[in-house]
mmCIF file with all atom_site columns, C-alpha atoms in Angstrom:
data_model
loop_
_atom_site.group_PDB
_atom_site.id
_atom_site.type_symbol
_atom_site.label_atom_id
_atom_site.label_alt_id
_atom_site.label_comp_id
_atom_site.label_asym_id
_atom_site.label_entity_id
_atom_site.label_seq_id
_atom_site.pdbx_PDB_ins_code
_atom_site.Cartn_x
_atom_site.Cartn_y
_atom_site.Cartn_z
_atom_site.occupancy
_atom_site.B_iso_or_equiv
_atom_site.pdbx_formal_charge
_atom_site.auth_seq_id
_atom_site.auth_comp_id
_atom_site.auth_asym_id
_atom_site.auth_atom_id
_atom_site.pdbx_PDB_model_num
ATOM 1  C CA . UNK A 1 1  ? 62.480 51.439 -54.620 1.00 0.00 ? 219 UNK A CA 1
ATOM 2  C CA . UNK A 1 2  ? 66.219 50.824 -54.257 1.00 0.00 ? 220 UNK A CA 1
ATOM 3  C CA . UNK A 1 3  ? 68.488 51.934 -57.084 1.00 0.00 ? 221 UNK A CA 1
ATOM 4  C CA . UNK A 1 4  ? 69.843 49.254 -59.409 1.00 0.00 ? 222 UNK A CA 1
ATOM 5  C CA . UNK A 1 5  ? 73.623 49.073 -59.047 1.00 0.00 ? 223 UNK A CA 1
ATOM 6  C CA . UNK A 1 6  ? 75.143 49.195 -62.536 1.00 0.00 ? 224 UNK A CA 1
ATOM 7  C CA . UNK A 1 7  ? 78.604 48.092 -63.654 1.00 0.00 ? 225 UNK A CA 1
ATOM 8  C CA . UNK A 1 8  ? 79.791 49.519 -66.973 1.00 0.00 ? 226 UNK A CA 1
ATOM 9  C CA . UNK A 1 9  ? 81.784 47.089 -69.114 1.00 0.00 ? 227 UNK A CA 1
ATOM 10 C CA . UNK A 1 10 ? 83.939 49.419 -71.166 1.00 0.00 ? 228 UNK A CA 1
ATOM 11 C CA . UNK A 1 11 ? 85.539 52.656 -69.961 1.00 0.00 ? 229 UNK A CA 1
ATOM 12 C CA . UNK A 1 12 ? 86.050 54.199 -73.383 1.00 0.00 ? 230 UNK A CA 1
ATOM 13 C CA . UNK A 1 13 ? 83.902 56.753 -75.153 1.00 0.00 ? 231 UNK A CA 1
ATOM 14 C CA . UNK A 1 14 ? 80.758 54.590 -75.171 1.00 0.00 ? 232 UNK A CA 1
ATOM 15 C CA . UNK A 1 15 ? 81.100 53.784 -71.460 1.00 0.00 ? 233 UNK A CA 1
ATOM 16 C CA . UNK A 1 16 ? 81.552 57.440 -70.607 1.00 0.00 ? 234 UNK A CA 1
ATOM 17 C CA . UNK A 1 17 ? 78.541 58.397 -72.701 1.00 0.00 ? 235 UNK A CA 1
ATOM 18 C CA . UNK A 1 18 ? 76.460 55.707 -71.001 1.00 0.00 ? 236 UNK A CA 1
ATOM 19 C CA . UNK A 1 19 ? 77.541 57.069 -67.615 1.00 0.00 ? 237 UNK A CA 1
ATOM 20 C CA . UNK A 1 20 ? 76.505 60.593 -68.644 1.00 0.00 ? 238 UNK A CA 1
ATOM 21 C CA . UNK A 1 21 ? 73.066 59.318 -69.673 1.00 0.00 ? 239 UNK A CA 1
ATOM 22 C CA . UNK A 1 22 ? 72.618 57.381 -66.430 1.00 0.00 ? 240 UNK A CA 1
ATOM 23 C CA . UNK A 1 23 ? 73.467 60.497 -64.447 1.00 0.00 ? 241 UNK A CA 1
ATOM 24 C CA . UNK A 1 24 ? 71.274 62.703 -66.630 1.00 0.00 ? 242 UNK A CA 1
ATOM 25 C CA . UNK A 1 25 ? 68.272 60.439 -66.027 1.00 0.00 ? 243 UNK A CA 1
ATOM 26 C CA . UNK A 1 26 ? 68.496 59.900 -62.284 1.00 0.00 ? 244 UNK A CA 1
ATOM 27 C CA . UNK A 1 27 ? 64.780 59.093 -62.115 1.00 0.00 ? 245 UNK A CA 1
ATOM 28 C CA . UNK A 1 28 ? 65.553 55.799 -63.877 1.00 0.00 ? 246 UNK A CA 1
ATOM 29 C CA . UNK A 1 29 ? 66.921 54.529 -60.574 1.00 0.00 ? 247 UNK A CA 1
ATOM 30 C CA . UNK A 1 30 ? 70.355 53.432 -61.772 1.00 0.00 ? 248 UNK A CA 1
ATOM 31 C CA . UNK A 1 31 ? 73.418 53.816 -59.560 1.00 0.00 ? 249 UNK A CA 1
ATOM 32 C CA . UNK A 1 32 ? 76.710 53.395 -61.467 1.00 0.00 ? 250 UNK A CA 1
ATOM 33 C CA . UNK A 1 33 ? 79.404 51.728 -59.358 1.00 0.00 ? 251 UNK A CA 1
ATOM 34 C CA . UNK A 1 34 ? 82.384 51.572 -61.708 1.00 0.00 ? 252 UNK A CA 1
ATOM 35 C CA . UNK A 1 35 ? 83.896 50.375 -64.954 1.00 0.00 ? 253 UNK A CA 1
ATOM 36 C CA . UNK A 1 36 ? 85.685 47.285 -66.210 1.00 0.00 ? 254 UNK A CA 1
ATOM 37 C CA . UNK A 1 37 ? 88.146 47.645 -69.086 1.00 0.00 ? 255 UNK A CA 1
ATOM 38 C CA . UNK A 1 38 ? 90.894 45.480 -70.570 1.00 0.00 ? 256 UNK A CA 1
ATOM 39 C CA . UNK A 1 39 ? 93.176 48.420 -71.393 1.00 0.00 ? 257 UNK A CA 1
ATOM 40 C CA . UNK A 1 40 ? 96.122 48.181 -68.947 1.00 0.00 ? 258 UNK A CA 1
ATOM 41 C CA . UNK A 1 41 ? 96.452 51.991 -68.972 1.00 0.00 ? 259 UNK A CA 1
ATOM 42 C CA . UNK A 1 42 ? 92.925 52.265 -67.535 1.00 0.00 ? 260 UNK A CA 1
ATOM 43 C CA . UNK A 1 43 ? 93.555 50.038 -64.523 1.00 0.00 ? 261 UNK A CA 1
ATOM 44 C CA . UNK A 1 44 ? 93.409 51.959 -61.267 1.00 0.00 ? 262 UNK A CA 1
ATOM 45 C CA . UNK A 1 45 ? 92.101 55.093 -62.984 1.00 0.00 ? 263 UNK A CA 1
ATOM 46 C CA . UNK A 1 46 ? 89.056 57.099 -61.989 1.00 0.00 ? 264 UNK A CA 1
ATOM 47 C CA . UNK A 1 47 ? 86.768 58.305 -64.758 1.00 0.00 ? 265 UNK A CA 1
ATOM 48 C CA . UNK A 1 48 ? 84.141 60.933 -63.997 1.00 0.00 ? 266 UNK A CA 1
ATOM 49 C CA . UNK A 1 49 ? 84.366 59.963 -60.343 1.00 0.00 ? 267 UNK A CA 1
ATOM 50 C CA . UNK A 1 50 ? 84.031 56.203 -60.879 1.00 0.00 ? 268 UNK A CA 1
ATOM 51 C CA . UNK A 1 51 ? 86.856 53.688 -60.513 1.00 0.00 ? 269 UNK A CA 1
ATOM 52 C CA . UNK A 1 52 ? 88.036 51.279 -63.167 1.00 0.00 ? 270 UNK A CA 1
ATOM 53 C CA . UNK A 1 53 ? 87.729 48.110 -61.083 1.00 0.00 ? 271 UNK A CA 1
ATOM 54 C CA . UNK A 1 54 ? 89.763 45.810 -63.299 1.00 0.00 ? 272 UNK A CA 1
ATOM 55 C CA . UNK A 1 55 ? 89.710 43.957 -66.609 1.00 0.00 ? 273 UNK A CA 1
ATOM 56 C CA . UNK A 1 56 ? 86.635 42.300 -68.082 1.00 0.00 ? 274 UNK A CA 1
ATOM 57 C CA . UNK A 1 57 ? 87.712 38.901 -66.717 1.00 0.00 ? 275 UNK A CA 1
ATOM 58 C CA . UNK A 1 58 ? 86.948 40.177 -63.187 1.00 0.00 ? 276 UNK A CA 1
ATOM 59 C CA . UNK A 1 59 ? 83.263 40.651 -64.020 1.00 0.00 ? 277 UNK A CA 1
ATOM 60 C CA . UNK A 1 60 ? 81.888 37.932 -61.728 1.00 0.00 ? 278 UNK A CA 1
ATOM 61 C CA . UNK A 1 61 ? 84.149 38.943 -58.840 1.00 0.00 ? 279 UNK A CA 1
ATOM 62 C CA . UNK A 1 62 ? 83.258 42.630 -59.153 1.00 0.00 ? 280 UNK A CA 1
ATOM 63 C CA . UNK A 1 63 ? 79.527 41.909 -59.491 1.00 0.00 ? 281 UNK A CA 1
ATOM 64 C CA . UNK A 1 64 ? 79.597 40.066 -56.159 1.00 0.00 ? 282 UNK A CA 1
ATOM 65 C CA . UNK A 1 65 ? 81.928 42.482 -54.370 1.00 0.00 ? 283 UNK A CA 1
ATOM 66 C CA . UNK A 1 66 ? 80.012 45.600 -55.450 1.00 0.00 ? 284 UNK A CA 1
ATOM 67 C CA . UNK A 1 67 ? 76.515 44.061 -55.203 1.00 0.00 ? 285 UNK A CA 1
ATOM 68 C CA . UNK A 1 68 ? 75.880 44.846 -58.880 1.00 0.00 ? 286 UNK A CA 1
ATOM 69 C CA . UNK A 1 69 ? 72.391 44.126 -60.196 1.00 0.00 ? 287 UNK A CA 1
ATOM 70 C CA . UNK A 1 70 ? 72.916 45.121 -63.841 1.00 0.00 ? 288 UNK A CA 1
ATOM 71 C CA . UNK A 1 71 ? 75.844 45.108 -66.259 1.00 0.00 ? 289 UNK A CA 1
ATOM 72 C CA . UNK A 1 72 ? 75.823 47.519 -69.180 1.00 0.00 ? 290 UNK A CA 1
ATOM 73 C CA . UNK A 1 73 ? 78.095 46.434 -72.031 1.00 0.00 ? 291 UNK A CA 1
ATOM 74 C CA . UNK A 1 74 ? 79.457 49.614 -73.616 1.00 0.00 ? 292 UNK A CA 1
ATOM 75 C CA . UNK A 1 75 ? 82.041 48.286 -76.056 1.00 0.00 ? 293 UNK A CA 1
ATOM 76 C CA . UNK A 1 76 ? 80.726 48.901 -79.577 1.00 0.00 ? 294 UNK A CA 1
ATOM 77 C CA . UNK A 1 77 ? 83.950 47.686 -81.193 1.00 0.00 ? 295 UNK A CA 1
ATOM 78 C CA . UNK A 1 78 ? 83.956 44.349 -79.325 1.00 0.00 ? 296 UNK A CA 1
ATOM 79 C CA . UNK A 1 79 ? 83.959 41.182 -81.378 1.00 0.00 ? 297 UNK A CA 1
ATOM 80 C CA . UNK A 1 80 ? 80.979 38.887 -81.015 1.00 0.00 ? 298 UNK A CA 1
ATOM 81 C CA . UNK A 1 81 ? 83.020 36.404 -78.983 1.00 0.00 ? 299 UNK A CA 1
ATOM 82 C CA . UNK A 1 82 ? 83.789 39.055 -76.364 1.00 0.00 ? 300 UNK A CA 1
ATOM 83 C CA . UNK A 1 83 ? 80.157 40.097 -76.054 1.00 0.00 ? 301 UNK A CA 1
ATOM 84 C CA . UNK A 1 84 ? 79.023 36.450 -75.824 1.00 0.00 ? 302 UNK A CA 1
ATOM 85 C CA . UNK A 1 85 ? 81.598 35.805 -73.094 1.00 0.00 ? 303 UNK A CA 1
ATOM 86 C CA . UNK A 1 86 ? 80.392 38.802 -71.081 1.00 0.00 ? 304 UNK A CA 1
ATOM 87 C CA . UNK A 1 87 ? 76.754 37.776 -71.485 1.00 0.00 ? 305 UNK A CA 1
ATOM 88 C CA . UNK A 1 88 ? 77.602 34.235 -70.369 1.00 0.00 ? 306 UNK A CA 1
ATOM 89 C CA . UNK A 1 89 ? 79.425 35.572 -67.296 1.00 0.00 ? 307 UNK A CA 1
ATOM 90 C CA . UNK A 1 90 ? 76.407 37.721 -66.438 1.00 0.00 ? 308 UNK A CA 1
#
């Protein structure tokens, strides 16, 4: 079975913790490909070996470019409108 390519929406503490869990449970078949984050200071950074691929508004573009099959929203402080927008884009 091919690994599911996962994009992490949120490169803060929750996103990093989610990445650690994905890596800890390799048998789950998830392959993290990168992060999205709206913080301008995060753009172009690499976190735990994964690139920050852009802001949240690039979700659709990044999903296609990176052949992402799942998006994990890891932004616990996000307002409902932000989460709804991300879900709609997915």
